């Protein structure tokens, strides 16, 4: 799948190394936080550019955290936190928008580990992924499925969390931050 991303999103894996190089120029032993660390692919990319960096990996999925431990458990420059990020001070009416959701795994993890009553909106431009997600997560009645390009999605105000699977789109990230305010 990575070659497909690189072909369609020319800057897919180039922005982060540039940012890490910039940070490394300011601080020769930076601490970088990787939220939603998955199996550690971003951590590997960070360490390619800056071996001196300490990376704090935050991962709430038990399966991914186990793989993260397998990949980096012995590395003193990697600290692994097995947790989801939540803000307990937000209202009980939690909302999550999972942009580029695939089959909805993040939405499912959010519901199972934070708030079973949350409103989840899973957005993906691929109708096939949405269809698989609907089938796979049919027992959840609080997931709304939307086939759409993320940049054209009207996001509501007062969101608790936005998960962006493709953080290479600056306009989308700016819009998401605006909606979270």
C-alpha atoms as an extended CHARMM CRD file, in Angstrom:
* protein
*
       181  EXT
         1         1  UNK       CA              0.0000000000        0.0000000000        0.0000000000  PROA      1               0.0000000000
         2         2  UNK       CA              2.9120000000        2.3760000000        0.6870000000  PROA      2               0.0000000000
         3         3  UNK       CA              3.8530000000        2.6120000000       -3.0290000000  PROA      3               0.0000000000
         4         4  UNK       CA              0.2500000000        3.6360000000       -3.7890000000  PROA      4               0.0000000000
         5         5  UNK       CA              0.3770000000        6.3830000000       -1.1420000000  PROA      5               0.0000000000
         6         6  UNK       CA              3.7360000000        7.6080000000       -2.4190000000  PROA      6               0.0000000000
         7         7  UNK       CA              2.4620000000        7.6880000000       -5.9960000000  PROA      7               0.0000000000
         8         8  UNK       CA             -0.7270000000        9.6060000000       -5.1930000000  PROA      8               0.0000000000
         9         9  UNK       CA              0.5390000000       11.7370000000       -2.2760000000  PROA      9               0.0000000000
        10        10  UNK       CA              3.9470000000       12.9860000000       -3.3970000000  PROA      10              0.0000000000
        11        11  UNK       CA              4.7940000000       14.4360000000        0.0290000000  PROA      11              0.0000000000
        12        12  UNK       CA              3.5560000000       11.3810000000        1.9870000000  PROA      12              0.0000000000
        13        13  UNK       CA              6.8450000000       10.5690000000        3.7060000000  PROA      13              0.0000000000
        14        14  UNK       CA              8.8000000000       13.7770000000        3.0900000000  PROA      14              0.0000000000
        15        15  UNK       CA              7.2310000000       16.3080000000        5.4570000000  PROA      15              0.0000000000
        16        16  UNK       CA              8.1080000000       14.5000000000        8.6800000000  PROA      16              0.0000000000
        17        17  UNK       CA             11.8420000000       14.1210000000        7.9290000000  PROA      17              0.0000000000
        18        18  UNK       CA             12.0040000000       17.8400000000        7.1370000000  PROA      18              0.0000000000
        19        19  UNK       CA             10.2750000000       18.7110000000       10.3930000000  PROA      19              0.0000000000
        20        20  UNK       CA             12.5660000000       16.3810000000       12.3570000000  PROA      20              0.0000000000
        21        21  UNK       CA             15.6480000000       17.9230000000       10.6850000000  PROA      21              0.0000000000
        22        22  UNK       CA             14.4030000000       21.3860000000       11.6210000000  PROA      22              0.0000000000
        23        23  UNK       CA             13.7310000000       20.3760000000       15.2420000000  PROA      23              0.0000000000
        24        24  UNK       CA             17.0970000000       18.6150000000       15.4160000000  PROA      24              0.0000000000
        25        25  UNK       CA             18.7410000000       21.8680000000       14.2780000000  PROA      25              0.0000000000
        26        26  UNK       CA             17.1890000000       23.6470000000       17.2630000000  PROA      26              0.0000000000
        27        27  UNK       CA             17.7090000000       20.8540000000       19.8110000000  PROA      27              0.0000000000
        28        28  UNK       CA             20.2810000000       18.1280000000       19.2040000000  PROA      28              0.0000000000
        29        29  UNK       CA             18.4120000000       15.6660000000       21.4880000000  PROA      29              0.0000000000
        30        30  UNK       CA             14.7350000000       16.3230000000       20.7690000000  PROA      30              0.0000000000
        31        31  UNK       CA             11.8050000000       14.5480000000       22.3760000000  PROA      31              0.0000000000
        32        32  UNK       CA              9.1170000000       13.7820000000       19.8160000000  PROA      32              0.0000000000
        33        33  UNK       CA              5.6440000000       12.4470000000       20.6360000000  PROA      33              0.0000000000
        34        34  UNK       CA              4.0630000000       10.0070000000       18.1720000000  PROA      34              0.0000000000
        35        35  UNK       CA              0.3260000000        9.8490000000       18.9340000000  PROA      35              0.0000000000
        36        36  UNK       CA             -1.2670000000        6.7620000000       17.4210000000  PROA      36              0.0000000000
        37        37  UNK       CA              2.1420000000        5.1590000000       16.9960000000  PROA      37              0.0000000000
        38        38  UNK       CA              0.7180000000        1.9880000000       15.4760000000  PROA      38              0.0000000000
        39        39  UNK       CA              3.6620000000       -0.4240000000       14.9820000000  PROA      39              0.0000000000
        40        40  UNK       CA              6.3460000000        2.2810000000       14.9780000000  PROA      40              0.0000000000
        41        41  UNK       CA              6.7900000000        3.1800000000       11.3080000000  PROA      41              0.0000000000
        42        42  UNK       CA              6.8940000000        6.9050000000       12.1170000000  PROA      42              0.0000000000
        43        43  UNK       CA              9.3990000000        6.2360000000       14.8940000000  PROA      43              0.0000000000
        44        44  UNK       CA             11.6320000000        4.4300000000       12.3970000000  PROA      44              0.0000000000
        45        45  UNK       CA             11.4090000000        7.4090000000       10.0360000000  PROA      45              0.0000000000
        46        46  UNK       CA             12.2690000000        9.8090000000       12.8830000000  PROA      46              0.0000000000
        47        47  UNK       CA             15.3140000000        7.7400000000       13.8480000000  PROA      47              0.0000000000
        48        48  UNK       CA             16.5080000000        7.6080000000       10.2270000000  PROA      48              0.0000000000
        49        49  UNK       CA             16.8240000000       11.3930000000       10.3640000000  PROA      49              0.0000000000
        50        50  UNK       CA             17.8110000000       11.8560000000       14.0200000000  PROA      50              0.0000000000
        51        51  UNK       CA             19.1490000000        8.9020000000       16.0120000000  PROA      51              0.0000000000
        52        52  UNK       CA             19.4950000000       11.1360000000       19.0800000000  PROA      52              0.0000000000
        53        53  UNK       CA             15.7370000000       11.7530000000       19.2980000000  PROA      53              0.0000000000
        54        54  UNK       CA             13.7190000000       10.2270000000       22.1020000000  PROA      54              0.0000000000
        55        55  UNK       CA             10.3200000000        9.1890000000       20.7870000000  PROA      55              0.0000000000
        56        56  UNK       CA              7.3480000000        8.7980000000       23.0940000000  PROA      56              0.0000000000
        57        57  UNK       CA              4.9460000000        6.4240000000       21.3500000000  PROA      57              0.0000000000
        58        58  UNK       CA              1.3150000000        6.6470000000       22.4430000000  PROA      58              0.0000000000
        59        59  UNK       CA             -0.7920000000        3.7160000000       21.2890000000  PROA      59              0.0000000000
        60        60  UNK       CA             -4.1550000000        2.6180000000       22.6920000000  PROA      60              0.0000000000
        61        61  UNK       CA             -4.6770000000       -0.5170000000       20.6270000000  PROA      61              0.0000000000
        62        62  UNK       CA             -3.4330000000       -3.5410000000       22.5380000000  PROA      62              0.0000000000
        63        63  UNK       CA             -2.5120000000       -5.3580000000       19.3150000000  PROA      63              0.0000000000
        64        64  UNK       CA             -0.5040000000       -2.4510000000       17.9410000000  PROA      64              0.0000000000
        65        65  UNK       CA              1.0840000000       -1.7210000000       21.3410000000  PROA      65              0.0000000000
        66        66  UNK       CA              2.2560000000       -5.3430000000       21.5350000000  PROA      66              0.0000000000
        67        67  UNK       CA              3.8630000000       -5.0400000000       18.0910000000  PROA      67              0.0000000000
        68        68  UNK       CA              5.3740000000       -1.7050000000       19.1320000000  PROA      68              0.0000000000
        69        69  UNK       CA              6.9060000000       -3.4110000000       22.1860000000  PROA      69              0.0000000000
        70        70  UNK       CA              8.2460000000       -6.1590000000       19.9410000000  PROA      70              0.0000000000
        71        71  UNK       CA              9.7750000000       -3.6020000000       17.5720000000  PROA      71              0.0000000000
        72        72  UNK       CA             11.1470000000       -1.1220000000       20.1480000000  PROA      72              0.0000000000
        73        73  UNK       CA             10.9550000000       -2.6780000000       23.6260000000  PROA      73              0.0000000000
        74        74  UNK       CA             14.7560000000       -2.8040000000       23.9600000000  PROA      74              0.0000000000
        75        75  UNK       CA             15.3920000000        0.6540000000       22.5000000000  PROA      75              0.0000000000
        76        76  UNK       CA             16.2210000000        3.1660000000       25.2430000000  PROA      76              0.0000000000
        77        77  UNK       CA             15.3130000000        6.0600000000       22.9150000000  PROA      77              0.0000000000
        78        78  UNK       CA             11.6990000000        4.8620000000       22.6040000000  PROA      78              0.0000000000
        79        79  UNK       CA              9.1740000000        5.1370000000       25.4300000000  PROA      79              0.0000000000
        80        80  UNK       CA              5.8650000000        3.3600000000       24.8950000000  PROA      80              0.0000000000
        81        81  UNK       CA              2.6400000000        4.5310000000       26.5430000000  PROA      81              0.0000000000
        82        82  UNK       CA             -0.2520000000        2.0850000000       26.1940000000  PROA      82              0.0000000000
        83        83  UNK       CA             -3.1360000000        4.5060000000       26.2800000000  PROA      83              0.0000000000
        84        84  UNK       CA             -5.6350000000        6.4860000000       24.2620000000  PROA      84              0.0000000000
        85        85  UNK       CA             -5.5930000000       10.2500000000       24.5090000000  PROA      85              0.0000000000
        86        86  UNK       CA             -8.8340000000       11.5700000000       25.9230000000  PROA      86              0.0000000000
        87        87  UNK       CA             -9.9420000000       14.7380000000       27.5770000000  PROA      87              0.0000000000
        88        88  UNK       CA            -12.0580000000       13.7550000000       30.5480000000  PROA      88              0.0000000000
        89        89  UNK       CA            -13.1400000000       17.3890000000       30.9600000000  PROA      89              0.0000000000
        90        90  UNK       CA            -15.0620000000       17.4470000000       27.6780000000  PROA      90              0.0000000000
        91        91  UNK       CA            -18.7940000000       16.9010000000       27.6950000000  PROA      91              0.0000000000
        92        92  UNK       CA            -20.2120000000       13.4000000000       27.8950000000  PROA      92              0.0000000000
        93        93  UNK       CA            -21.4970000000       13.9360000000       24.3440000000  PROA      93              0.0000000000
        94        94  UNK       CA            -18.2450000000       12.8160000000       22.7190000000  PROA      94              0.0000000000
        95        95  UNK       CA            -17.8160000000       12.9660000000       18.9600000000  PROA      95              0.0000000000
        96        96  UNK       CA            -15.0740000000       11.4300000000       16.8420000000  PROA      96              0.0000000000
        97        97  UNK       CA            -14.4540000000       11.9740000000       13.1710000000  PROA      97              0.0000000000
        98        98  UNK       CA            -12.0850000000        9.4140000000       11.6960000000  PROA      98              0.0000000000
        99        99  UNK       CA            -10.7570000000       10.8560000000        8.4410000000  PROA      99              0.0000000000
       100       100  UNK       CA             -9.4650000000        8.2860000000        5.9300000000  PROA      100             0.0000000000
       101       101  UNK       CA            -11.0500000000        5.6800000000        8.2060000000  PROA      101             0.0000000000
       102       102  UNK       CA            -10.5900000000        2.6120000000        6.0390000000  PROA      102             0.0000000000
       103       103  UNK       CA            -12.8380000000       -0.0120000000        7.6210000000  PROA      103             0.0000000000
       104       104  UNK       CA            -13.4100000000        1.9100000000       10.8680000000  PROA      104             0.0000000000
       105       105  UNK       CA            -10.8660000000        0.3410000000       13.2110000000  PROA      105             0.0000000000
       106       106  UNK       CA            -10.1250000000        3.5990000000       15.0580000000  PROA      106             0.0000000000
       107       107  UNK       CA            -13.8380000000        4.2910000000       15.5840000000  PROA      107             0.0000000000
       108       108  UNK       CA            -14.3020000000        0.7980000000       17.0120000000  PROA      108             0.0000000000
       109       109  UNK       CA            -11.2980000000        1.1980000000       19.3310000000  PROA      109             0.0000000000
       110       110  UNK       CA            -12.5970000000        4.5840000000       20.4890000000  PROA      110             0.0000000000
       111       111  UNK       CA            -16.0430000000        3.1550000000       21.2940000000  PROA      111             0.0000000000
       112       112  UNK       CA            -14.6620000000        0.0920000000       23.0530000000  PROA      112             0.0000000000
       113       113  UNK       CA            -12.0760000000        1.9510000000       25.1170000000  PROA      113             0.0000000000
       114       114  UNK       CA            -13.4920000000        5.3800000000       25.9050000000  PROA      114             0.0000000000
       115       115  UNK       CA            -17.1720000000        6.1170000000       25.4830000000  PROA      115             0.0000000000
       116       116  UNK       CA            -19.6580000000        3.5430000000       24.2210000000  PROA      116             0.0000000000
       117       117  UNK       CA            -22.1910000000        6.3670000000       23.6660000000  PROA      117             0.0000000000
       118       118  UNK       CA            -19.9120000000        8.4830000000       21.4740000000  PROA      118             0.0000000000
       119       119  UNK       CA            -20.9660000000        9.6410000000       18.0360000000  PROA      119             0.0000000000
       120       120  UNK       CA            -18.5440000000        8.3480000000       15.4190000000  PROA      120             0.0000000000
       121       121  UNK       CA            -18.3250000000        9.5660000000       11.8400000000  PROA      121             0.0000000000
       122       122  UNK       CA            -16.0930000000        7.4440000000        9.6210000000  PROA      122             0.0000000000
       123       123  UNK       CA            -15.0520000000        9.1900000000        6.4090000000  PROA      123             0.0000000000
       124       124  UNK       CA            -13.2250000000        7.6250000000        3.4850000000  PROA      124             0.0000000000
       125       125  UNK       CA            -13.2460000000        8.3210000000       -0.2600000000  PROA      125             0.0000000000
       126       126  UNK       CA            -13.1160000000        4.5730000000       -1.0190000000  PROA      126             0.0000000000
       127       127  UNK       CA            -16.6470000000        3.1020000000       -1.2530000000  PROA      127             0.0000000000
       128       128  UNK       CA            -15.2450000000       -0.4200000000       -0.8980000000  PROA      128             0.0000000000
       129       129  UNK       CA            -13.5920000000        0.3770000000        2.4380000000  PROA      129             0.0000000000
       130       130  UNK       CA            -16.7800000000        2.0010000000        3.7310000000  PROA      130             0.0000000000
       131       131  UNK       CA            -18.8000000000       -1.0360000000        2.6290000000  PROA      131             0.0000000000
       132       132  UNK       CA            -16.4180000000       -3.4280000000        4.4260000000  PROA      132             0.0000000000
       133       133  UNK       CA            -16.4930000000       -1.2260000000        7.5220000000  PROA      133             0.0000000000
       134       134  UNK       CA            -20.2960000000       -1.1390000000        7.5930000000  PROA      134             0.0000000000
       135       135  UNK       CA            -20.4050000000       -4.9290000000        7.3820000000  PROA      135             0.0000000000
       136       136  UNK       CA            -17.6230000000       -5.4890000000        9.9210000000  PROA      136             0.0000000000
       137       137  UNK       CA            -19.0390000000       -3.0310000000       12.4720000000  PROA      137             0.0000000000
       138       138  UNK       CA            -22.7570000000       -3.5950000000       11.8540000000  PROA      138             0.0000000000
       139       139  UNK       CA            -23.4330000000       -4.1940000000       15.5740000000  PROA      139             0.0000000000
       140       140  UNK       CA            -22.5510000000       -0.5460000000       16.3310000000  PROA      140             0.0000000000
       141       141  UNK       CA            -25.5380000000        1.7520000000       15.7770000000  PROA      141             0.0000000000
       142       142  UNK       CA            -23.6860000000        4.9950000000       16.5370000000  PROA      142             0.0000000000
       143       143  UNK       CA            -21.2640000000        4.9690000000       13.5910000000  PROA      143             0.0000000000
       144       144  UNK       CA            -22.1550000000        7.1620000000       10.6310000000  PROA      144             0.0000000000
       145       145  UNK       CA            -20.4100000000        6.2210000000        7.3870000000  PROA      145             0.0000000000
       146       146  UNK       CA            -19.5780000000        8.8930000000        4.8040000000  PROA      146             0.0000000000
       147       147  UNK       CA            -18.0000000000        8.3980000000        1.3830000000  PROA      147             0.0000000000
       148       148  UNK       CA            -16.1980000000       11.6920000000        0.8020000000  PROA      148             0.0000000000
       149       149  UNK       CA            -12.8760000000       13.3770000000        0.2200000000  PROA      149             0.0000000000
       150       150  UNK       CA            -11.7240000000       14.7060000000        3.5690000000  PROA      150             0.0000000000
       151       151  UNK       CA            -10.9380000000       18.2080000000        2.3080000000  PROA      151             0.0000000000
       152       152  UNK       CA            -14.5470000000       18.7300000000        1.2530000000  PROA      152             0.0000000000
       153       153  UNK       CA            -16.1740000000       17.3840000000        4.4070000000  PROA      153             0.0000000000
       154       154  UNK       CA            -18.1570000000       19.9300000000        6.4500000000  PROA      154             0.0000000000
       155       155  UNK       CA            -16.9710000000       19.2470000000        9.9890000000  PROA      155             0.0000000000
       156       156  UNK       CA            -19.2420000000       20.1850000000       12.9190000000  PROA      156             0.0000000000
       157       157  UNK       CA            -18.1570000000       22.3580000000       15.8270000000  PROA      157             0.0000000000
       158       158  UNK       CA            -17.4130000000       21.0190000000       19.3130000000  PROA      158             0.0000000000
       159       159  UNK       CA            -15.5880000000       17.8630000000       18.3300000000  PROA      159             0.0000000000
       160       160  UNK       CA            -13.7780000000       15.8650000000       21.0070000000  PROA      160             0.0000000000
       161       161  UNK       CA            -11.2810000000       14.2240000000       18.6840000000  PROA      161             0.0000000000
       162       162  UNK       CA            -10.3330000000       14.0350000000       15.0410000000  PROA      162             0.0000000000
       163       163  UNK       CA             -8.1630000000       11.1650000000       13.8180000000  PROA      163             0.0000000000
       164       164  UNK       CA             -6.4180000000       11.8090000000       10.5050000000  PROA      164             0.0000000000
       165       165  UNK       CA             -4.8730000000        8.7320000000        8.9230000000  PROA      165             0.0000000000
       166       166  UNK       CA             -3.0900000000       10.7770000000        6.2580000000  PROA      166             0.0000000000
       167       167  UNK       CA             -1.4930000000       13.7330000000        8.0890000000  PROA      167             0.0000000000
       168       168  UNK       CA              0.0910000000       15.1300000000        4.9210000000  PROA      168             0.0000000000
       169       169  UNK       CA             -2.7010000000       17.5110000000        4.0050000000  PROA      169             0.0000000000
       170       170  UNK       CA             -1.9980000000       20.8530000000        5.7300000000  PROA      170             0.0000000000
       171       171  UNK       CA             -5.3550000000       22.4150000000        4.7700000000  PROA      171             0.0000000000
       172       172  UNK       CA             -7.2300000000       19.4810000000        6.3060000000  PROA      172             0.0000000000
       173       173  UNK       CA             -5.1930000000       19.6340000000        9.5000000000  PROA      173             0.0000000000
       174       174  UNK       CA             -5.7480000000       23.3960000000        9.8060000000  PROA      174             0.0000000000
       175       175  UNK       CA             -9.4880000000       22.9050000000        9.2870000000  PROA      175             0.0000000000
       176       176  UNK       CA             -9.5980000000       20.0900000000       11.8460000000  PROA      176             0.0000000000
       177       177  UNK       CA             -7.8000000000       22.2010000000       14.4610000000  PROA      177             0.0000000000
       178       178  UNK       CA            -10.2680000000       25.0390000000       13.7970000000  PROA      178             0.0000000000
       179       179  UNK       CA            -13.2200000000       22.6650000000       14.3660000000  PROA      179             0.0000000000
       180       180  UNK       CA            -11.7380000000       21.3870000000       17.6380000000  PROA      180             0.0000000000
       181       181  UNK       CA            -11.5880000000       24.9030000000       19.1350000000  PROA      181             0.0000000000
